[in-house]
Amino acid sequence: MIDDPVLVNDWHPVAQTPDLPANGVLARRLLGEELVLWRLDGKVMAWQDLCVHRGTRLSQGDVQAGCLVCPYHGWRFGRDGGCVAIPS
């Protein structure tokens, strides 16, 4: 990851609006960081592309009932990034 404060604390385009459909998930890389983009209620979320449980790429998951769902064990993450459900 790049630690240059001028680059890190600035806006960078990573996709165009049509690239990310409603309830869609998209993988991108920015400044050496893997990102997952997803849309919820018209807002785009950009997170680190990593499930904290087993390190799976969240960009391989999908959006269900307002949550980003990890494809590995199905952990569900809400709009604030917190895990809201662990199926077991």
C-alpha positions as MATLAB code, in Angstrom:
seq = 'MIDDPVLVNDWHPVAQTPDLPANGVLARRLLGEELVLWRLDGKVMAWQDLCVHRGTRLSQGDVQAGCLVCPYHGWRFGRDGGCVAIPS';
ca = [
       0.000    0.000    0.000;
       1.153    3.525   -0.763;
       1.544    5.718    2.299;
       1.986    9.083    0.544;
      -0.528   11.347    2.366;
      -1.076   13.444   -0.755;
      -2.249   10.404   -2.725;
      -4.043    8.560    0.073;
      -6.102   11.555    1.239;
      -7.433   12.444   -2.203;
     -10.319   11.304   -4.401;
      -9.597    8.700   -7.077;
     -12.097    7.385   -9.639;
     -12.164    3.589   -9.709;
     -15.299    2.937  -11.786;
     -18.077    4.616  -13.704;
     -21.649    4.539  -12.423;
     -22.868    2.038  -15.066;
     -20.058   -0.360  -14.072;
     -21.778   -1.047  -10.740;
     -25.434   -2.055  -11.068;
     -27.902   -1.950   -8.192;
     -27.123   -4.820   -5.801;
     -23.924   -5.414   -7.749;
     -20.407   -6.135   -6.521;
     -17.215   -5.042   -8.246;
     -13.513   -5.660   -7.541;
     -10.993   -2.869   -8.066;
      -7.392   -2.080   -7.121;
      -6.312    1.400   -6.044;
      -2.816    2.385   -4.966;
      -1.959   -1.264   -4.339;
      -5.054   -1.896   -2.201;
      -7.683   -4.460   -3.232;
     -11.174   -2.946   -2.943;
     -14.717   -4.214   -3.189;
     -17.352   -1.792   -4.415;
     -21.015   -2.466   -3.816;
     -24.196   -0.467   -4.025;
     -26.891   -0.194   -1.362;
     -29.931    2.071   -1.637;
     -28.207    4.091   -4.361;
     -25.035    4.667   -2.336;
     -21.706    3.126   -3.308;
     -19.636    1.469   -0.604;
     -15.877    0.978   -1.048;
     -14.205   -1.389    1.397;
     -11.075   -3.451    1.660;
     -11.742   -6.616   -0.370;
     -11.268   -8.975    2.541;
     -13.555  -10.968    4.828;
     -12.162  -10.792    8.354;
     -13.191  -14.393    9.026;
     -11.078  -16.366    6.533;
      -9.559  -13.758    4.238;
     -11.875  -14.459    1.318;
     -12.389  -11.733   -1.277;
     -15.755  -10.113   -0.600;
     -15.912   -9.100   -4.270;
     -16.714  -12.732   -5.060;
     -19.849  -12.509   -2.918;
     -23.136  -10.768   -3.542;
     -25.628   -8.344   -2.027;
     -28.606   -9.863   -0.224;
     -31.197   -8.087    1.927;
     -29.055   -4.961    2.253;
     -25.861   -6.795    3.221;
     -22.669   -7.768    1.452;
     -22.422  -11.546    1.815;
     -19.091  -13.362    1.917;
     -19.020  -16.266   -0.550;
     -17.085  -18.575    1.781;
     -19.165  -18.989    4.939;
     -21.935  -16.480    4.275;
     -21.038  -13.867    6.871;
     -23.153  -10.758    6.253;
     -21.796   -7.241    6.535;
     -24.050   -4.202    6.916;
     -23.627   -0.712    5.523;
     -21.322    0.369    8.366;
     -18.912   -2.526    7.700;
     -19.849   -4.473   10.808;
     -20.778   -8.153   10.675;
     -24.535   -8.420   11.233;
     -25.059  -12.168   10.794;
     -22.986  -15.348   11.079;
     -24.848  -18.373    9.760;
     -24.041  -21.451   11.805;
];
